[in-house]
Coordinates of N, CA and C in Angstrom, one line a residue:
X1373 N 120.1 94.0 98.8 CA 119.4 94.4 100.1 C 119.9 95.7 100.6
X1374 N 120.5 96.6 99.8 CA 120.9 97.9 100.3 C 121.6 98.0 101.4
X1375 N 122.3 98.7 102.6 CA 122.5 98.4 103.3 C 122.4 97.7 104.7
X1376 N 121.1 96.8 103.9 CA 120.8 95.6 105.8 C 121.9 94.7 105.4
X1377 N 121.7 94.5 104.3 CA 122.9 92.7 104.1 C 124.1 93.3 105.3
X1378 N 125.1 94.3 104.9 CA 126.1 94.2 105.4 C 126.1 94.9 106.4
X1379 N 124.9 95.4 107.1 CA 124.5 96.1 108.7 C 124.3 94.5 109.5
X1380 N 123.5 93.5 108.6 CA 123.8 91.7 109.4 C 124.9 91.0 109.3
X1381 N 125.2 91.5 108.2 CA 127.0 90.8 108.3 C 127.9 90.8 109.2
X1382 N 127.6 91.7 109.6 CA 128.4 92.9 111.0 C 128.1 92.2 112.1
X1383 N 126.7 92.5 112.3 CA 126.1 92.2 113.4 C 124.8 91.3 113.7
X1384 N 124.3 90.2 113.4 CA 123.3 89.7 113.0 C 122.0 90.0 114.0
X1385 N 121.9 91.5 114.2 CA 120.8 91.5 115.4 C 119.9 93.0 114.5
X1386 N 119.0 93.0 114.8 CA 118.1 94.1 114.7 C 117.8 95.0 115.9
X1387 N 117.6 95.9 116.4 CA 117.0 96.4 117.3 C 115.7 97.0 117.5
X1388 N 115.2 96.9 118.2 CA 113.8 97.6 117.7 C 113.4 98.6 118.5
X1389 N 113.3 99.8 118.2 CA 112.8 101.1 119.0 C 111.3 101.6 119.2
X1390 N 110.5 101.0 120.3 CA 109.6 101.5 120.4 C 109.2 101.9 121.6
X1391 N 108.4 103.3 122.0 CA 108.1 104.0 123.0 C 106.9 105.0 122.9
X1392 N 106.5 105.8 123.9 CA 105.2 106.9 123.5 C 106.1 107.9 122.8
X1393 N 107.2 108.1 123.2 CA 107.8 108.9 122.4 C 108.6 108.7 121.6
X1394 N 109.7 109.5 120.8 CA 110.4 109.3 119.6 C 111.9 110.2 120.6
X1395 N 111.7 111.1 121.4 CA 112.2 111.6 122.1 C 114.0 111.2 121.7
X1396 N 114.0 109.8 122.5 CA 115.1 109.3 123.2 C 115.9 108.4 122.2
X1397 N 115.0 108.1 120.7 CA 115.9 107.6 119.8 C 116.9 107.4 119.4
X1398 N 117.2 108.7 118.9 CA 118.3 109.0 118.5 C 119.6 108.8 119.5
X1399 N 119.5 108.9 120.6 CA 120.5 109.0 121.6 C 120.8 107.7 121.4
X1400 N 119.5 106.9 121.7 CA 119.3 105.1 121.7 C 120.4 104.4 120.6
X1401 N 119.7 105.1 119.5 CA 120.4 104.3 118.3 C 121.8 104.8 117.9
X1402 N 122.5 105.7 118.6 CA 123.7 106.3 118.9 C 124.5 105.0 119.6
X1403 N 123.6 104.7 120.6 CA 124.5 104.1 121.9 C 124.6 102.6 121.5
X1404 N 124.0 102.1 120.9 CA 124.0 100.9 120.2 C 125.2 100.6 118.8
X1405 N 125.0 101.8 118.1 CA 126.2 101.8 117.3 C 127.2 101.9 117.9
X1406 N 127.2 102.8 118.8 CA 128.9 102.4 119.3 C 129.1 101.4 119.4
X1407 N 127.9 100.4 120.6 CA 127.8 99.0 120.8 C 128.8 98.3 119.6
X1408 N 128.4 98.4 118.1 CA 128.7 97.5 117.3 C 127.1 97.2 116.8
X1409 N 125.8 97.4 116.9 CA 124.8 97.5 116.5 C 124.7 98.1 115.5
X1410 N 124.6 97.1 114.0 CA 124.6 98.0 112.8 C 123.4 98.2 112.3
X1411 N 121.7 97.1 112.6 CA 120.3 97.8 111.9 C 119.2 98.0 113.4
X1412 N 118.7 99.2 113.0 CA 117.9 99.3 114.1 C 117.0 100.1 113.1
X1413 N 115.6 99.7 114.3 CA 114.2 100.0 113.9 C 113.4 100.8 114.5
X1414 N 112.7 101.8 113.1 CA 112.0 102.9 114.2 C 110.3 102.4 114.3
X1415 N 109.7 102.3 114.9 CA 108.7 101.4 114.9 C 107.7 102.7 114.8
X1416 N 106.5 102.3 114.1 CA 105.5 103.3 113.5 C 104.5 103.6 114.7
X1417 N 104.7 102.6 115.6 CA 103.4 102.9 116.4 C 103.7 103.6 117.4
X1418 N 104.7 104.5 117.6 CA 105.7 105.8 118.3 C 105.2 106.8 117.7
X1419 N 104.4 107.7 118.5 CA 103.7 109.2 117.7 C 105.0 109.3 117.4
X1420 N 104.6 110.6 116.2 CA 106.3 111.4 116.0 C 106.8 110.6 115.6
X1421 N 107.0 109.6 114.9 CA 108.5 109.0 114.8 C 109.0 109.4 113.2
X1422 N 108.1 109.6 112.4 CA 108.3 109.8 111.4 C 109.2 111.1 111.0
X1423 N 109.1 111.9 111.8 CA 109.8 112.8 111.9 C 111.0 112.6 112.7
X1424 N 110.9 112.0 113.6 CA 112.5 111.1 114.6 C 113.2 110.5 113.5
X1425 N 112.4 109.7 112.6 CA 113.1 109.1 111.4 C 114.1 109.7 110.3
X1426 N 112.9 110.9 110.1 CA 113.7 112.2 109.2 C 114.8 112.9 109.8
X1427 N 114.7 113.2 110.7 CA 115.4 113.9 111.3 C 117.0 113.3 111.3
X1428 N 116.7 111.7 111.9 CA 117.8 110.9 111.9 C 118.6 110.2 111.1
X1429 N 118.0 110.1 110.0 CA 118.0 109.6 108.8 C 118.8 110.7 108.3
X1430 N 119.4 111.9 108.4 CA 120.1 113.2 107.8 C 121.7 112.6 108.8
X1431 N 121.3 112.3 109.7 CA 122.4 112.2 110.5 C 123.2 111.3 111.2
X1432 N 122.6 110.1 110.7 CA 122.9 108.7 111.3 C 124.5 108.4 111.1
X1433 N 125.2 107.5 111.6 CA 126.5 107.0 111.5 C 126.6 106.3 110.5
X1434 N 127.7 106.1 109.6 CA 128.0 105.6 108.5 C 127.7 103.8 108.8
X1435 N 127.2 103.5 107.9 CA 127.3 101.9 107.7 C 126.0 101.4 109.1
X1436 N 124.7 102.7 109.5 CA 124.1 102.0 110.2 C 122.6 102.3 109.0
X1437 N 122.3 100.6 109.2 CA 121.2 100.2 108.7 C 119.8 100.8 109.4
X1438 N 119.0 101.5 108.8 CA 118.1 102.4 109.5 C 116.5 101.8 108.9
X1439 N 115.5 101.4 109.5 CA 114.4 100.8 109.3 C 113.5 101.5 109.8
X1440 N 112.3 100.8 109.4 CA 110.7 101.4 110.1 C 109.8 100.0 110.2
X1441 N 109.9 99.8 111.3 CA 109.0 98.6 111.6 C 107.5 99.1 112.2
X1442 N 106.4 97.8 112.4 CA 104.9 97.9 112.3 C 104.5 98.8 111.3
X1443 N 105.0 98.4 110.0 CA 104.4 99.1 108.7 C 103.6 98.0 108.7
X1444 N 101.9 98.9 108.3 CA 100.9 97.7 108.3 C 100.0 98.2 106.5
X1445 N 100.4 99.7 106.0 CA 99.8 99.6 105.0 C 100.4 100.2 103.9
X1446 N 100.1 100.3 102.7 CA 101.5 100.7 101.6 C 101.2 102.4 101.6
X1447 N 100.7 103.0 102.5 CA 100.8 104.4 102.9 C 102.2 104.1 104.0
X1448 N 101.9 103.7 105.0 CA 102.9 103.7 105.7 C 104.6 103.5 105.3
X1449 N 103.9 102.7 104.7 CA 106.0 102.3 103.5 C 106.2 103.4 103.0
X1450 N 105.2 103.8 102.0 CA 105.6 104.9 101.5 C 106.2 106.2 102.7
X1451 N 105.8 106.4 103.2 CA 106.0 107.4 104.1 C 106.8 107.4 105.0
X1452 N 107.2 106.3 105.6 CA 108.6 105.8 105.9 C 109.6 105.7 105.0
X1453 N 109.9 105.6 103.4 CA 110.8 105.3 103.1 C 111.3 106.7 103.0
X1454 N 109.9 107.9 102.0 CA 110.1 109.3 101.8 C 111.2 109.7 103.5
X1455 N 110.8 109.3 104.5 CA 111.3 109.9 105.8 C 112.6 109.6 106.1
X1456 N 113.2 108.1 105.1 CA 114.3 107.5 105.4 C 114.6 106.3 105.5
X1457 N 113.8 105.4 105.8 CA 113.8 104.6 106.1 C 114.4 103.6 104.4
X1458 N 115.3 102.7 105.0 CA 116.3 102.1 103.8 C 115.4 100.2 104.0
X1459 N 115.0 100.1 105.2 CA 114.0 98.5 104.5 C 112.4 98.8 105.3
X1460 N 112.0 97.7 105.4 CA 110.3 97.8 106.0 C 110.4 96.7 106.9
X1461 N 109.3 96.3 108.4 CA 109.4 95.3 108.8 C 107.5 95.7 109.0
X1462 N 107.4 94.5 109.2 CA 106.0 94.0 109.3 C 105.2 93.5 110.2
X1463 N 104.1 93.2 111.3 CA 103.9 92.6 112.1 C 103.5 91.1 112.1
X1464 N 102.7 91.2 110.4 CA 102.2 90.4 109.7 C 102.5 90.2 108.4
X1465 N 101.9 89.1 107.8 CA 101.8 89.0 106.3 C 101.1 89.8 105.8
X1466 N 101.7 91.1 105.3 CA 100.9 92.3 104.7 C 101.1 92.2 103.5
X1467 N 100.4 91.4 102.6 CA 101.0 91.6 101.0 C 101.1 92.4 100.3
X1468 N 99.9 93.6 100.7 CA 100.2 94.7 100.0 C 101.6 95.8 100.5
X1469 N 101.8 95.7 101.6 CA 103.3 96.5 102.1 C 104.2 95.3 101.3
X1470 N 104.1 94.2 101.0 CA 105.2 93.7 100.7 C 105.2 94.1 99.1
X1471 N 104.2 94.1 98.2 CA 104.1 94.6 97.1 C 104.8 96.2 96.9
X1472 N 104.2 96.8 97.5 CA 104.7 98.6 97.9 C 106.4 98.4 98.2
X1473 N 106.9 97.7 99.2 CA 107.9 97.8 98.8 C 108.9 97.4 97.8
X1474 N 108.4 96.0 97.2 CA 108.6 95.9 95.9 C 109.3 96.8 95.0
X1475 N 107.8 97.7 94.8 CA 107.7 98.8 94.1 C 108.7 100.2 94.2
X1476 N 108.8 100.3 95.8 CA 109.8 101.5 96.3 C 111.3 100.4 96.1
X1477 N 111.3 99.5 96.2 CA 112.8 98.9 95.7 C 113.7 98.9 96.8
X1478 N 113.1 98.6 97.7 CA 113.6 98.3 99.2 C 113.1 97.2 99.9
X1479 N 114.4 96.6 100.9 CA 114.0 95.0 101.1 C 113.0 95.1 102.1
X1480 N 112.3 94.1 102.5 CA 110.6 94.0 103.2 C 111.0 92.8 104.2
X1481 N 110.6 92.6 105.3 CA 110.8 91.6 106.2 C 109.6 91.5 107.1
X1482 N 108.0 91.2 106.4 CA 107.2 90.4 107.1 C 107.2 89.5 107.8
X1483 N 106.5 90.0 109.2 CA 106.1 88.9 110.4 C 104.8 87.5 109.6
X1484 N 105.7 86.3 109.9 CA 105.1 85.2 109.9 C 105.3 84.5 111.0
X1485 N 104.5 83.4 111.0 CA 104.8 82.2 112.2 C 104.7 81.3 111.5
X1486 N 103.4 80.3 111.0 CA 103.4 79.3 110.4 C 104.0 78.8 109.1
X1487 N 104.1 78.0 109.1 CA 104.9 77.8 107.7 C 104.2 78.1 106.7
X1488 N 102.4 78.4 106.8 CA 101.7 78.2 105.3 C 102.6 80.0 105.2
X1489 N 102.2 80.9 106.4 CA 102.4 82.5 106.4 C 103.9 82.8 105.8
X1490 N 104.9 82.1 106.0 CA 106.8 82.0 105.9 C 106.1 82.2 104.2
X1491 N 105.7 81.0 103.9 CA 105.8 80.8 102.5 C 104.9 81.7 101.4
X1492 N 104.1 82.1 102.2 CA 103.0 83.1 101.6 C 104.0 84.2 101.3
X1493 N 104.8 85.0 102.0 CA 105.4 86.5 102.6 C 106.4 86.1 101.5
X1494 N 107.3 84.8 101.3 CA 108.4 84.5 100.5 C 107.5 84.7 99.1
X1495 N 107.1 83.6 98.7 CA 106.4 83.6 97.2 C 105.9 85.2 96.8
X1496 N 105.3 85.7 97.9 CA 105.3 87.2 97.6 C 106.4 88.4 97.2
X1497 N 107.4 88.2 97.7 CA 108.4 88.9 97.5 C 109.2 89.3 98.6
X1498 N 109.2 88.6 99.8 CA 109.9 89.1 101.1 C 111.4 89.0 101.0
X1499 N 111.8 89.7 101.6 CA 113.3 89.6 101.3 C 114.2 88.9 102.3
X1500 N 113.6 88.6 103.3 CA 113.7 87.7 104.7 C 112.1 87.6 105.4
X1501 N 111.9 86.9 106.5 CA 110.9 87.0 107.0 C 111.0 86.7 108.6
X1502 N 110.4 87.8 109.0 CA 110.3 87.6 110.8 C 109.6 86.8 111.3
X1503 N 110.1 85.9 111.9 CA 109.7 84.9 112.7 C 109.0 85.6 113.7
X1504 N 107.7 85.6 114.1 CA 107.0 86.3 114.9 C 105.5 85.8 115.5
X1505 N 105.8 85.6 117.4 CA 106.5 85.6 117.7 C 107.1 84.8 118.1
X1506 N 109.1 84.7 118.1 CA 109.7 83.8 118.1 C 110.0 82.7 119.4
X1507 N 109.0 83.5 120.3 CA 109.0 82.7 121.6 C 108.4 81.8 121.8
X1508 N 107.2 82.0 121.2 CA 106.1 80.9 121.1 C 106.7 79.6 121.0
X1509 N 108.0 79.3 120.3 CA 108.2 78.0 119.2 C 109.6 77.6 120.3
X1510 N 110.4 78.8 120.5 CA 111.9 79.0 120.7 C 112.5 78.2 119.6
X1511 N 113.6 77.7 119.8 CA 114.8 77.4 119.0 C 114.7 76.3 118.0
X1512 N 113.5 75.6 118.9 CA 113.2 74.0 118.8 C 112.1 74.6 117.3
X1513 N 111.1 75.2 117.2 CA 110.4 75.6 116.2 C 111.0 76.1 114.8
X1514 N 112.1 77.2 115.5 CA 112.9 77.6 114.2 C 113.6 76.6 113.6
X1515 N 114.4 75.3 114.6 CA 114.6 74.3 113.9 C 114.0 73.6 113.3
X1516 N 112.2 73.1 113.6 CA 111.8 72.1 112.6 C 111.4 73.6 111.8
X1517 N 111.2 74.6 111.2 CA 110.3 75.1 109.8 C 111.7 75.3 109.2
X1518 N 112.7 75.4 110.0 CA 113.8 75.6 108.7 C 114.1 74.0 108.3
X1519 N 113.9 72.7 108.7 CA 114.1 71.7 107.8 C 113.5 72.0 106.7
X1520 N 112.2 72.1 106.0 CA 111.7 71.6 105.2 C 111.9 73.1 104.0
X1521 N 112.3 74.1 104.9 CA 112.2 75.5 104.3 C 113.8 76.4 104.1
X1522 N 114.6 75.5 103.6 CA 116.0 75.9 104.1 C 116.1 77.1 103.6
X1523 N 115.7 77.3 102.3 CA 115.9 78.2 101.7 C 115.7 79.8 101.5
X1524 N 114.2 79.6 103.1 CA 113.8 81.3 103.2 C 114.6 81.7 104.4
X1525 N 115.2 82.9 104.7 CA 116.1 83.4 105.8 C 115.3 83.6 106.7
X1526 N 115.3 83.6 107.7 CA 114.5 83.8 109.0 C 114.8 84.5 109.8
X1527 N 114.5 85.5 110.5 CA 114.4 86.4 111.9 C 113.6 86.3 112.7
X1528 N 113.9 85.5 113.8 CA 113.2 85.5 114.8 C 113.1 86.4 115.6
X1529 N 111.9 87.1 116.2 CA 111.6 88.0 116.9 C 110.9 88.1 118.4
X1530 N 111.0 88.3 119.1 CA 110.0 88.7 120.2 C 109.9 87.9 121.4
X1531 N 110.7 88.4 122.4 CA 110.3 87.8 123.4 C 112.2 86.8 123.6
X1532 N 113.2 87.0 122.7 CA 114.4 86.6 123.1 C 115.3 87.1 124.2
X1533 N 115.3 86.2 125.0 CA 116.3 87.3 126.0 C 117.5 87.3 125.5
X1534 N 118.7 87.9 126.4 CA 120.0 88.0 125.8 C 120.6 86.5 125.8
X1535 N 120.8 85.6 126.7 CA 121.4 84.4 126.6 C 121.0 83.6 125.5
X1536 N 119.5 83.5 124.9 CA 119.1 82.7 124.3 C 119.5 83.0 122.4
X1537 N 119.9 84.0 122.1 CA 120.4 84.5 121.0 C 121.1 83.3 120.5
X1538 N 122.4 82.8 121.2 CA 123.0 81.9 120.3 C 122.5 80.6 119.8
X1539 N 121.3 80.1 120.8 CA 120.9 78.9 120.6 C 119.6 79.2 118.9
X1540 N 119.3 80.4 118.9 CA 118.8 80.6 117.7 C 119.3 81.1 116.6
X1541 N 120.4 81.4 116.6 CA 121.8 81.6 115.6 C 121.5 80.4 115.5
X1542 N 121.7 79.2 116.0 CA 122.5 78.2 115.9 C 121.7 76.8 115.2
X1543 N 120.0 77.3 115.4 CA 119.0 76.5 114.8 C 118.6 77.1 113.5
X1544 N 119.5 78.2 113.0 CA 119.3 78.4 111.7 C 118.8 80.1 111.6
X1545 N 118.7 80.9 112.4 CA 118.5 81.9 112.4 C 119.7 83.4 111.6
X1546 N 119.1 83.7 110.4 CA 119.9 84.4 109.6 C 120.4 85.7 110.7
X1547 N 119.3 86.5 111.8 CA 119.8 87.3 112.3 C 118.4 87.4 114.0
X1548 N 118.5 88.2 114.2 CA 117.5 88.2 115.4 C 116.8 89.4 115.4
X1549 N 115.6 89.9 115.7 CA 115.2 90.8 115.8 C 115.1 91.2 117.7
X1550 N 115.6 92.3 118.4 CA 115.7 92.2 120.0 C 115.1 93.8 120.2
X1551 N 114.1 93.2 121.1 CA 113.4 94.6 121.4 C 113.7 94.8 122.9
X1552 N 112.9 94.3 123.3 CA 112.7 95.4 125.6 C 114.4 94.9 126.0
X1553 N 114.7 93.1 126.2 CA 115.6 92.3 125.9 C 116.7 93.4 125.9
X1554 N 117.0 93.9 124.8 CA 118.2 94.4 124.3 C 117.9 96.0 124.9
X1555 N 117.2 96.9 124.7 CA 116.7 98.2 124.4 C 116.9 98.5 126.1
X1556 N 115.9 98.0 126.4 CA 115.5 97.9 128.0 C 114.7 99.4 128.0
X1557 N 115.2 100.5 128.9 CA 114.4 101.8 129.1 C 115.1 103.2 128.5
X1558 N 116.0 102.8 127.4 CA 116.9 103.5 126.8 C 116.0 104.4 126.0
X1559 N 115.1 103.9 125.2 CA 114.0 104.8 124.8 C 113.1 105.8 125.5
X1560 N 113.1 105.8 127.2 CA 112.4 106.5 128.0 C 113.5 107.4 128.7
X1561 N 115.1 107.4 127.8 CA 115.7 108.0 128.6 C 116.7 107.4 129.4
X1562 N 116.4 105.9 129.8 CA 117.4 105.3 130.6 C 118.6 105.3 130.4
X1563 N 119.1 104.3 131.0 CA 120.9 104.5 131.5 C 122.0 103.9 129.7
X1564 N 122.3 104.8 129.3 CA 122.8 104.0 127.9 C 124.3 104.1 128.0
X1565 N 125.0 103.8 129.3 CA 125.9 102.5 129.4 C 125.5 101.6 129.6
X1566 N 124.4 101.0 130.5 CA 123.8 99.9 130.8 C 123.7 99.3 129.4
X1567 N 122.8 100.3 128.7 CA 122.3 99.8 127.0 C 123.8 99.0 126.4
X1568 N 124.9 100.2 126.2 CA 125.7 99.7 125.6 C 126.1 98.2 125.9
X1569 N 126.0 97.5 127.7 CA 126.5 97.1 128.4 C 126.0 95.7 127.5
X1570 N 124.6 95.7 127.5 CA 123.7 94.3 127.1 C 123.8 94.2 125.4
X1571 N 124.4 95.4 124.7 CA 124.7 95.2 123.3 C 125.8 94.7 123.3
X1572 N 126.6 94.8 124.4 CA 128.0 93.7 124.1 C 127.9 92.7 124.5
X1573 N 127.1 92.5 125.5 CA 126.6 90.8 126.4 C 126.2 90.5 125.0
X1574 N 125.2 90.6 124.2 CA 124.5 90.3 122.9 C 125.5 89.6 122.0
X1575 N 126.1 90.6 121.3 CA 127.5 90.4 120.6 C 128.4 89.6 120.5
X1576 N 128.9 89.5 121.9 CA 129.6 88.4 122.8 C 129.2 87.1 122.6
X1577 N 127.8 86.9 122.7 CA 127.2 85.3 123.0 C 127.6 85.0 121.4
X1578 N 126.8 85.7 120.7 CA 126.6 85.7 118.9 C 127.9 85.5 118.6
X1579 N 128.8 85.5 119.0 CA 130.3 85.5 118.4 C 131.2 84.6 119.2
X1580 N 130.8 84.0 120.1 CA 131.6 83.4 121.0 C 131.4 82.1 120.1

């Protein structure tokens, strides 16, 4: 898994960066590593980002796991990875992005919900798969699909607040995916002590 395995070893959280601009990223995903935040995500649906990616991707901190999430076609993979990008995340079950990255030899982490989609995205070649979204179900859902399905890793995504992280560590959740939650207005410029502040509240629960 290149460097995500040991960016979730570290830290079992994802971040996810998305805004109208690309602007503020890099500051963002600065403030977070300090945090102890080892994978964060540049999300495609951010004009510019591709270049925010490139750009950052020259200059990132050592041992930070650097992504491109809402890849929806195997142009996009491709074009994200050329930019930097070291895995792919997905909104959906995209099998051809999951094929493409395959092919580019980088791990892939398609959004599923239902168990037929978990198992579609796996048998395909996913390298984990995002639980998405993981609010719909909370903790209680990720626990019944991981009975029958021990064996595919899960990330649940969307809509976790910060307290609720360990209760889905704890029903089986390989790592978490945390967007507004975690991020808050850090991407628009906001206050990134605050940011740092809620990446250690985060940290904290996950580890306590």
């Amino acid at each position: 898994m290149t460097d995500l395995a040991p960016a979730l070893a570290a830290a079992p959280a994802i971040a996810i960066l998305r805004s109208h601009s690309p602007r503020h990223f890099a500051a963002t995903a600065d403030a977070l590593h300090d945090a102890g935040i080892r994978a964060i995500e540049f999300t495609l649906t951010t004009p510019g980002v591709l270049d925010a990616l490139r750009e950052y991707a020259g200059s990132k901190p050592a041992g930070l796991a650097l992504g491109a999430g809402t890849v929806m076609t195997p142009s996009d993979a491709t074009r994200a990875v050329e930019a930097g990008a070291t895995y792919l995340i997905t909104p959906a079950v995209c099998l051809d992005v999951i094929r493409e990255a395959r092919r580019l030899a980088v791990p892939v982490l398609p959004g599923a919900l239902t168990p037929s989609e978990i198992v579609a995205a796996w048998t395909e070649g996913a390298t984990m798969v995002k639980l998405f979204p993981a609010s719909t179900g909370g903790p209680e859902y990720l626990r019944a699909i991981r009975a029958p399905l021990p064996h595919i890793p899960l990330i649940p995504t969307g809509g976790i607040a910060l307290d609720q992280a360990p209760a889905y560590l704890e029903a089986g959740a390989s790592a978490l995916g945390m967007g507004s939650p975690l991020v808050g207005d850090a991407c628009e410029g906001g206050d990134l002590d605050a940011l740092r502040e809620r990446a250690a509240t985060l940290l904290d629960g996950i580890r306590s």
